[in-house]
Short mmCIF file of C-alpha atoms in Angstrom, two decimals:
data_model
loop_
_atom_site.label_atom_id
_atom_site.label_comp_id
_atom_site.label_asym_id
_atom_site.label_seq_id
_atom_site.Cartn_x
_atom_site.Cartn_y
_atom_site.Cartn_z
CA UNK A 1 87.30 101.20 162.79
CA UNK A 2 85.36 102.38 160.54
CA UNK A 3 84.95 101.01 156.85
CA UNK A 4 84.55 102.73 154.19
CA UNK A 5 83.01 100.66 150.58
CA UNK A 6 82.70 102.51 147.03
CA UNK A 7 80.65 100.41 144.18
CA UNK A 8 80.47 101.14 141.73
CA UNK A 9 83.37 102.73 141.31
CA UNK A 10 82.09 104.98 137.86
CA UNK A 11 84.38 106.61 134.89
CA UNK A 12 86.62 103.01 135.27
CA UNK A 13 85.64 100.14 132.50
CA UNK A 14 84.19 97.54 134.53
CA UNK A 15 82.65 96.81 137.82
CA UNK A 16 84.85 97.95 140.87
CA UNK A 17 84.35 97.66 144.58
CA UNK A 18 86.86 99.09 146.44
CA UNK A 19 86.50 99.12 150.72
CA UNK A 20 89.57 100.17 152.51
CA UNK A 21 89.10 100.46 156.73
CA UNK A 22 89.92 103.97 158.82
CA UNK A 23 91.76 103.97 161.92
CA UNK A 24 92.65 107.76 163.50
CA UNK A 25 91.62 109.08 159.91
CA UNK A 26 94.22 106.84 158.24
CA UNK A 27 93.16 104.42 156.28
CA UNK A 28 94.58 101.02 157.95
CA UNK A 29 93.10 98.14 155.36
CA UNK A 30 92.29 98.67 151.83
CA UNK A 31 90.93 95.98 149.50
CA UNK A 32 89.76 96.32 145.91
CA UNK A 33 87.89 93.72 143.88
CA UNK A 34 86.44 93.25 140.30
CA UNK A 35 82.73 92.60 140.59
CA UNK A 36 81.88 90.80 137.45
CA UNK A 37 83.48 87.22 136.00
CA UNK A 38 83.07 85.88 133.11
CA UNK A 39 85.28 83.17 132.22
CA UNK A 40 87.07 84.03 129.28
CA UNK A 41 89.97 81.73 130.38
CA UNK A 42 87.48 78.39 130.98
CA UNK A 43 85.89 79.89 127.27
CA UNK A 44 89.29 79.96 125.21
CA UNK A 45 90.81 76.75 126.56
CA UNK A 46 90.75 74.21 124.00
CA UNK A 47 89.44 76.79 121.35
CA UNK A 48 91.56 77.14 117.99
CA UNK A 49 93.82 79.32 118.17
CA UNK A 50 93.26 80.79 115.54
CA UNK A 51 90.06 82.24 116.62
CA UNK A 52 91.53 82.61 120.66
CA UNK A 53 91.74 86.77 119.82
CA UNK A 54 88.36 87.27 119.35
CA UNK A 55 87.51 86.90 122.37
CA UNK A 56 90.42 88.08 124.64
CA UNK A 57 90.57 91.46 122.93
CA UNK A 58 86.78 91.54 123.87
CA UNK A 59 88.03 91.53 127.79
CA UNK A 60 87.41 95.07 127.46
CA UNK A 61 86.63 97.94 125.48
CA UNK A 62 87.85 100.42 125.93
CA UNK B 1 61.81 124.17 115.63
CA UNK B 2 61.50 127.60 115.92
CA UNK B 3 65.30 129.50 116.43
CA UNK B 4 64.65 130.82 120.33
CA UNK B 5 63.80 127.15 121.18
CA UNK B 6 66.92 126.00 119.50
CA UNK B 7 69.07 128.36 121.76
CA UNK B 8 68.77 126.78 124.89
CA UNK B 9 69.09 123.55 123.88
CA UNK B 10 72.29 124.58 121.32
CA UNK B 11 74.18 125.26 124.62
CA UNK B 12 73.37 122.38 126.67
CA UNK B 13 75.33 120.49 123.58
CA UNK B 14 77.70 122.09 123.36
CA UNK B 15 76.96 124.88 120.06
CA UNK B 16 76.12 122.83 118.42
CA UNK B 17 74.60 124.66 115.04
CA UNK B 18 70.65 125.03 114.39
CA UNK B 19 71.82 123.72 110.44
CA UNK B 20 74.18 121.02 111.37
CA UNK B 21 71.45 119.66 114.10
CA UNK B 22 68.79 118.92 111.46
CA UNK B 23 70.90 117.77 109.00
CA UNK B 24 72.28 114.75 111.54
CA UNK B 25 68.58 114.27 112.41
CA UNK B 26 67.91 114.34 109.11
CA UNK B 27 70.30 111.71 108.08
CA UNK B 28 69.02 109.68 110.82
CA UNK B 29 66.00 109.36 109.26
CA UNK B 30 66.88 108.02 106.32
CA UNK B 31 68.99 106.11 107.59
CA UNK B 32 65.54 104.60 108.89
CA UNK B 33 63.88 104.92 105.48
CA UNK B 34 61.84 107.44 107.60
CA UNK B 35 59.54 109.86 104.45
CA UNK B 36 60.30 113.23 103.93
CA UNK B 37 60.18 115.69 107.49
CA UNK B 38 60.54 112.99 109.74
CA UNK B 39 64.44 114.38 110.36
CA UNK B 40 62.29 117.31 111.06
CA UNK B 41 60.21 115.98 113.83
CA UNK B 42 63.09 114.23 115.44
CA UNK B 43 64.80 117.58 115.80
CA UNK B 44 61.94 118.59 117.11
CA UNK B 45 61.55 115.79 120.18
CA UNK B 46 64.59 116.17 120.80
CA UNK B 47 64.54 119.51 121.70
CA UNK B 48 61.86 118.95 124.25
CA UNK B 49 62.73 118.96 127.44
CA UNK B 50 60.18 115.98 128.90
CA UNK B 51 62.11 113.99 126.14
CA UNK B 52 62.55 110.56 128.48
CA UNK B 53 65.44 110.23 130.40
CA UNK B 54 67.78 107.22 130.29
CA UNK B 55 68.96 104.88 132.83
CA UNK B 56 71.99 102.51 131.48
CA UNK B 57 72.40 99.16 132.90
CA UNK B 58 76.24 97.37 132.51
CA UNK B 59 76.32 93.86 133.18
CA UNK B 60 78.94 91.42 131.77
CA UNK B 61 80.38 93.58 129.22
CA UNK B 62 83.90 95.17 128.04
CA UNK B 63 82.02 98.99 127.59
CA UNK B 64 83.23 98.87 123.21
CA UNK B 65 78.97 99.05 122.94
CA UNK B 66 80.20 102.45 124.94
CA UNK B 67 83.17 103.65 123.55
CA UNK B 68 81.67 102.99 120.13
CA UNK B 69 78.53 105.01 121.30
CA UNK B 70 80.92 107.53 122.10
CA UNK B 71 83.21 107.74 118.69
CA UNK B 72 80.05 108.56 116.41
CA UNK B 73 80.07 112.25 115.24
CA UNK B 74 77.94 114.03 113.91
CA UNK B 75 77.57 116.66 115.52
CA UNK B 76 80.07 116.27 118.60
CA UNK B 77 77.83 112.85 119.28
CA UNK B 78 79.16 112.74 123.28
CA UNK B 79 76.99 116.33 123.89
CA UNK B 80 73.99 114.52 122.24
CA UNK B 81 73.85 110.77 123.89
CA UNK B 82 74.88 112.75 127.58
CA UNK B 83 72.93 116.12 127.36
CA UNK B 84 69.78 114.48 124.36
CA UNK B 85 69.00 111.64 126.04
CA UNK B 86 69.54 112.51 129.63
CA UNK B 87 71.27 110.12 130.76
CA UNK B 88 70.67 109.63 134.75
CA UNK B 89 72.88 106.52 135.54
CA UNK B 90 76.09 104.75 133.39
CA UNK B 91 78.37 103.15 135.64
CA UNK B 92 81.13 103.77 133.35
CA UNK B 93 80.48 107.58 132.90
CA UNK B 94 78.69 108.74 135.73
CA UNK B 95 80.33 111.55 137.76
CA UNK B 96 79.34 110.33 141.45
CA UNK B 97 80.45 106.80 143.37
CA UNK B 98 79.26 104.28 145.25
CA UNK B 99 76.08 105.61 147.28
CA UNK B 100 75.79 108.13 145.66
CA UNK B 101 75.53 106.88 141.86
CA UNK B 102 73.34 104.47 143.43
CA UNK B 103 71.24 107.09 144.55
CA UNK B 104 70.93 108.43 141.10
CA UNK B 105 69.53 105.66 140.22
CA UNK B 106 66.47 104.70 142.25
CA UNK B 107 65.82 108.51 142.18
CA UNK B 108 65.30 108.70 138.69
CA UNK B 109 63.54 105.04 138.41
CA UNK B 110 60.49 106.50 141.41
CA UNK B 111 60.75 109.59 139.78
CA UNK B 112 60.36 108.22 135.66
CA UNK B 113 58.32 105.66 136.92
CA UNK B 114 57.23 103.78 133.83
CA UNK B 115 58.22 106.89 131.83
CA UNK B 116 62.22 105.73 131.10
CA UNK B 117 64.08 103.72 128.77
CA UNK B 118 66.29 101.24 130.36
CA UNK B 119 69.41 100.21 128.47
CA UNK B 120 71.46 97.47 129.66
CA UNK B 121 75.01 95.79 127.42
CA UNK B 122 76.13 93.38 128.69
CA UNK B 123 74.62 89.66 129.13
CA UNK B 124 72.88 87.88 132.40
CA UNK B 125 74.96 84.81 134.22
CA UNK B 126 71.97 83.53 136.12
CA UNK B 127 74.53 80.38 137.36
CA UNK B 128 74.59 80.69 141.15
CA UNK B 129 72.66 82.63 141.55
CA UNK B 130 73.61 85.76 139.78
CA UNK B 131 76.91 85.88 141.75
CA UNK B 132 79.07 86.73 138.36
CA UNK B 133 78.10 90.28 138.30
CA UNK B 134 77.23 92.18 141.20
CA UNK B 135 77.15 96.55 141.48
CA UNK B 136 76.51 97.68 145.06
CA UNK B 137 76.17 94.26 146.36
CA UNK B 138 73.40 93.19 144.63
CA UNK B 139 73.48 90.43 141.57
CA UNK B 140 72.65 92.36 138.00
CA UNK B 141 70.33 89.94 137.76
CA UNK B 142 67.85 91.62 140.57
CA UNK B 143 69.06 94.78 139.56
CA UNK B 144 67.77 94.04 136.33
CA UNK B 145 64.35 92.65 137.32
CA UNK B 146 63.65 95.78 139.80
CA UNK B 147 64.46 97.91 137.44
CA UNK B 148 63.00 97.05 134.40
CA UNK B 149 59.64 96.08 135.29
CA UNK B 150 59.21 100.44 136.17
CA UNK B 151 60.40 100.71 132.44
CA UNK B 152 58.81 102.57 129.41
CA UNK B 153 61.29 99.98 127.48
CA UNK B 154 64.38 98.70 127.27
CA UNK B 155 66.85 98.62 124.44
CA UNK B 156 69.64 95.66 124.94
CA UNK B 157 72.02 97.13 123.00
CA UNK B 158 75.31 94.06 122.01
CA UNK B 159 75.51 90.95 120.95
CA UNK B 160 75.81 90.59 124.93
CA UNK B 161 72.84 91.53 126.22
CA UNK B 162 71.04 90.85 122.83
CA UNK B 163 71.50 86.90 122.87
CA UNK B 164 74.41 86.32 125.11
CA UNK B 165 77.28 87.20 123.46
CA UNK B 166 81.24 86.15 124.71
CA UNK B 167 79.88 84.87 128.18
CA UNK B 168 77.72 82.70 126.60
CA UNK B 169 80.53 81.45 124.69
CA UNK B 170 80.60 77.78 125.14
CA UNK B 171 80.79 76.49 128.13
CA UNK B 172 78.67 79.14 129.03
CA UNK B 173 81.06 79.21 132.49
CA UNK B 174 78.23 81.80 134.42
CA UNK B 175 75.18 80.58 132.69
CA UNK B 176 75.16 84.35 130.60
CA UNK B 177 71.92 84.66 129.81
CA UNK B 178 70.13 87.39 127.08
CA UNK B 179 68.22 90.28 128.77
CA UNK B 180 64.75 89.25 127.02
CA UNK B 181 65.09 85.52 128.33
CA UNK B 182 65.87 87.23 131.87
CA UNK B 183 62.51 89.08 131.77
CA UNK B 184 60.51 86.64 129.93
CA UNK B 185 61.72 83.93 132.73
CA UNK B 186 60.60 86.50 135.02
CA UNK B 187 57.47 87.10 133.84
CA UNK B 188 57.79 91.15 133.09
CA UNK B 189 56.24 92.22 129.62
CA UNK B 190 57.84 95.51 128.93
CA UNK B 191 59.34 95.70 124.89
CA UNK B 192 62.79 94.54 124.28
CA UNK B 193 64.30 95.59 121.23
CA UNK B 194 67.46 93.71 121.02
CA UNK B 195 70.65 95.64 119.08
CA UNK B 196 73.02 92.93 118.22
CA UNK B 197 76.79 93.80 117.57
CA UNK B 198 79.89 93.92 119.31
CA UNK B 199 80.21 96.41 119.41
CA UNK B 200 76.99 97.59 117.27
CA UNK B 201 77.01 100.74 114.68
CA UNK B 202 75.74 103.68 117.22
CA UNK B 203 73.46 105.27 115.14
CA UNK B 204 71.46 101.79 115.14
CA UNK B 205 71.28 102.35 118.77
CA UNK B 206 70.61 106.58 117.97
CA UNK B 207 67.79 105.45 115.63
CA UNK B 208 66.30 103.48 117.50
CA UNK B 209 66.17 105.67 120.83
CA UNK B 210 64.77 109.14 118.85
CA UNK B 211 62.52 107.08 116.95
CA UNK B 212 61.32 106.34 119.87
CA UNK B 213 61.73 109.86 121.58
CA UNK B 214 59.31 110.86 118.62
CA UNK B 215 57.06 108.69 117.20
CA UNK B 216 56.94 106.91 121.40
CA UNK B 217 56.69 103.79 119.77
CA UNK B 218 59.11 101.99 118.33
CA UNK B 219 60.50 101.11 114.89
CA UNK B 220 59.14 97.93 113.32
CA UNK B 221 60.71 94.89 115.00
CA UNK B 222 61.55 91.20 113.23
CA UNK B 223 60.68 87.99 114.50
CA UNK B 224 64.19 88.38 117.61
CA UNK B 225 63.26 91.99 117.82
CA UNK B 226 66.06 93.48 116.32
CA UNK B 227 64.76 97.10 114.32
CA UNK B 228 63.91 95.92 110.43
CA UNK B 229 65.52 99.15 109.49
CA UNK B 230 69.63 98.44 110.67
CA UNK B 231 69.24 93.92 110.67
CA UNK B 232 66.46 93.84 107.46
CA UNK B 233 69.20 92.52 104.94
CA UNK B 234 71.22 89.87 105.17
CA UNK B 235 75.62 91.30 104.29
CA UNK B 236 76.42 89.54 101.92
CA UNK B 237 73.17 91.14 100.22
CA UNK B 238 74.51 94.83 100.72
CA UNK B 239 78.15 93.40 100.40
CA UNK B 240 81.11 95.32 98.08
CA UNK B 241 82.16 92.44 97.36
CA UNK B 242 78.83 90.54 96.14
CA UNK B 243 79.86 90.07 92.63
CA UNK B 244 83.47 88.38 93.49
CA UNK B 245 81.41 85.76 95.23
CA UNK B 246 78.18 85.60 92.16
CA UNK B 247 81.51 84.81 89.62
CA UNK B 248 83.26 82.73 91.61
CA UNK B 249 86.27 85.01 92.57
CA UNK B 250 87.31 83.94 96.55
CA UNK B 251 91.17 84.53 98.38
CA UNK B 252 91.53 81.32 99.71
CA UNK B 253 94.18 82.12 102.12
CA UNK B 254 95.02 85.97 103.93
CA UNK B 255 97.57 87.72 101.68
CA UNK B 256 97.64 85.03 98.77
CA UNK B 257 96.65 87.33 95.29
CA UNK B 258 92.87 86.64 95.42
CA UNK B 259 92.67 88.52 98.71
CA UNK B 260 95.32 91.01 97.38
CA UNK B 261 92.92 91.69 94.19
CA UNK B 262 90.57 91.84 97.24
CA UNK B 263 87.73 89.19 95.56
CA UNK B 264 85.19 87.69 98.59
CA UNK B 265 85.94 86.55 101.79
CA UNK B 266 83.33 83.37 101.86
CA UNK B 267 85.60 80.55 101.73
CA UNK B 268 87.67 82.63 104.26
CA UNK B 269 84.53 82.11 106.51
CA UNK B 270 82.46 85.18 106.02
CA UNK B 271 79.30 84.66 107.64
CA UNK B 272 77.87 87.43 106.12
CA UNK B 273 75.05 85.62 103.50
CA UNK B 274 73.74 84.31 107.76
CA UNK B 275 74.33 87.79 109.01
CA UNK B 276 72.26 90.35 109.21
CA UNK B 277 72.63 93.72 109.53
CA UNK B 278 73.77 97.36 107.26
CA UNK B 279 76.89 97.34 108.16
CA UNK B 280 78.22 97.47 104.02
CA UNK B 281 75.85 100.29 104.18
CA UNK B 282 76.62 102.38 107.01
CA UNK B 283 80.32 101.06 107.53
CA UNK B 284 81.85 101.86 110.81
CA UNK B 285 84.10 104.57 113.28
CA UNK B 286 83.15 107.32 110.05
CA UNK B 287 87.01 106.85 108.81
CA UNK B 288 86.33 107.16 105.65
CA UNK B 289 85.61 104.85 102.77
CA UNK B 290 85.54 101.25 103.07
CA UNK B 291 86.00 101.13 106.79
CA UNK B 292 84.44 97.89 108.32
CA UNK B 293 85.36 93.76 108.78
CA UNK B 294 85.06 93.02 104.86
CA UNK B 295 86.52 96.34 103.12
CA UNK B 296 89.45 95.51 105.11
CA UNK B 297 90.11 92.08 103.76
CA UNK B 298 88.29 90.16 106.94
CA UNK B 299 85.63 88.05 106.63
CA UNK B 300 82.67 88.73 108.41
CA UNK B 301 82.22 86.84 111.52
CA UNK B 302 78.65 87.14 112.21
CA UNK B 303 79.39 88.60 115.64
CA UNK B 304 75.61 90.67 115.60
CA UNK B 305 74.03 87.16 114.95
CA UNK B 306 72.29 84.79 117.45
CA UNK B 307 74.49 81.52 117.39
CA UNK B 308 77.12 82.72 114.70
CA UNK B 309 79.52 84.57 116.26
CA UNK B 310 81.72 83.55 118.97
CA UNK B 311 79.68 80.10 118.04
CA UNK B 312 80.47 78.89 115.51
CA UNK B 313 84.07 78.73 113.95
CA UNK B 314 86.08 81.77 112.78
CA UNK B 315 87.23 79.67 109.60
CA UNK B 316 84.65 78.05 109.07
CA UNK B 317 82.52 77.91 106.05
CA UNK B 318 79.27 80.37 106.43
CA UNK B 319 75.51 78.47 105.75
CA UNK B 320 74.37 79.60 102.45
CA UNK B 321 71.01 78.41 103.51
CA UNK B 322 69.68 82.01 102.95
CA UNK B 323 71.01 82.87 99.71
CA UNK B 324 68.84 83.50 96.76
CA UNK B 325 71.50 81.93 94.25
CA UNK B 326 72.47 84.45 91.38
CA UNK B 327 70.39 84.11 88.19
CA UNK B 328 71.87 84.49 84.76
CA UNK B 329 71.86 87.48 82.84
CA UNK B 330 68.44 89.81 82.61
CA UNK B 331 66.37 90.76 79.91
CA UNK B 332 67.36 93.89 79.38
CA UNK B 333 65.56 93.97 75.82
CA UNK B 334 62.24 92.77 74.88
CA UNK B 335 63.05 90.20 72.03
CA UNK B 336 61.60 92.00 68.87
CA UNK B 337 59.34 90.34 65.85
CA UNK B 338 57.31 87.46 65.70
CA UNK B 339 57.72 84.17 68.52
CA UNK B 340 59.24 81.89 67.91
CA UNK B 341 57.21 79.40 64.95
CA UNK B 342 57.16 75.30 64.89
CA UNK B 343 59.35 75.35 62.11
CA UNK B 344 61.97 78.07 63.30
CA UNK B 345 62.18 75.37 66.38
CA UNK B 346 63.00 73.02 65.14
CA UNK B 347 65.22 74.36 62.45
CA UNK B 348 67.34 75.39 65.27
CA UNK B 349 66.38 72.03 66.75
CA UNK B 350 68.21 70.59 63.16
CA UNK B 351 70.71 73.20 63.28
CA UNK B 352 71.87 72.34 66.64
CA UNK B 353 72.06 68.73 66.69
CA UNK B 354 74.62 69.50 63.29
CA UNK B 355 76.52 71.19 65.45
CA UNK B 356 76.84 68.25 67.60
CA UNK B 357 77.13 65.71 65.56
CA UNK B 358 79.83 68.03 63.94
CA UNK B 359 81.77 68.33 67.89
CA UNK B 360 81.13 64.79 68.56
CA UNK B 361 83.43 64.47 65.38
CA UNK B 362 86.03 66.72 66.07
CA UNK B 363 86.67 65.70 69.24
CA UNK B 364 86.25 61.71 67.44
CA UNK B 365 88.86 62.37 65.12
CA UNK B 366 90.76 64.42 68.34
CA UNK B 367 90.41 60.56 69.84
CA UNK B 368 91.68 58.68 67.04
CA UNK B 369 94.50 61.01 66.31
CA UNK B 370 95.51 60.71 70.30
CA UNK B 371 95.20 57.23 69.65
CA UNK B 372 97.21 56.88 66.91
CA UNK B 373 100.35 59.17 69.09
#
């Protein structure tokens, strides 16, 4: 069984990694994972609700 | 720049006319306060096929910086960026993925050792050995260190790579660190320029790159490694609402009468008085007059200033320690005739005294009247 890893996936926003297992010419199993974490969930916890948009809006700039 | 030299370049950047291109370079030069003729020099350097390549590393970012660059116009800037600065590696814009993309980066570093410009967007997570941002199985922390040491200069684009930005906001869960600090801690001496902003104005970035390509040195930087041509003045100093601030006319609530009249946003938490940037002069997004946050009626939140954007509460009032209080009206005409004499002063003082007494008397009378009632 062959394992193919494509990292980084380009032409998208963010850091994406795809791994797949190939069996007899067919993809038997595959995984995708985001390779970057900023913890915005933790940053907005307990913050003044009126300024949370400043952070969540910047999850993705595309 | 001869017409003949330009032809090949024009085809490369998608049929830009020579006139438009020179105009664009002149705008860049003048926005940096460079002398007349610098624009032509810049144009010359850009057309030169030996211009330095650019490697672009993305760390903890949202791609907003790249997006704002791609939205710039004058003339079809996506061509200028992609072809003019010979972008050898960019995760969002590279055609190859995975191994091929990484190989392109490695090849460019090897071939252009000591000659390429490294652009970094996004903060560098250092907590837990940097595992919060990985590219091709390596931490971006390691990739930055190994790439930066071979670069001619590093340009940190955006507030994340300049100061830590969004991911470094309290409690900074991933140890997000600015590029200059990572490099200093690793003992890497490649010069770093910060172009902060969330996102920064694309012209501040492009002007810096063009300046570097043309004059083979970095533009003048301030004590926080920001180009002085862009970050030399407070937003407050050039703000179109400044006269309202000086006159004490403030919006106190979103949508109130004063807000509708376009009064100063200081009391709504505008951080213009402590943020250095050229937003009021350059505006944003090439969408016409008045398009920048304050122009649209929202207070500046200091996105480009260290320890202000994403660190100070959005609606708390800005510190005014950097602002010079407004003067009274300046003298617009010199006083005529003789200077004041002692007698003159005495007469004036007597008159003022008499007037003061008269006012007091009136006030007293009024007081008496009030008592009677």
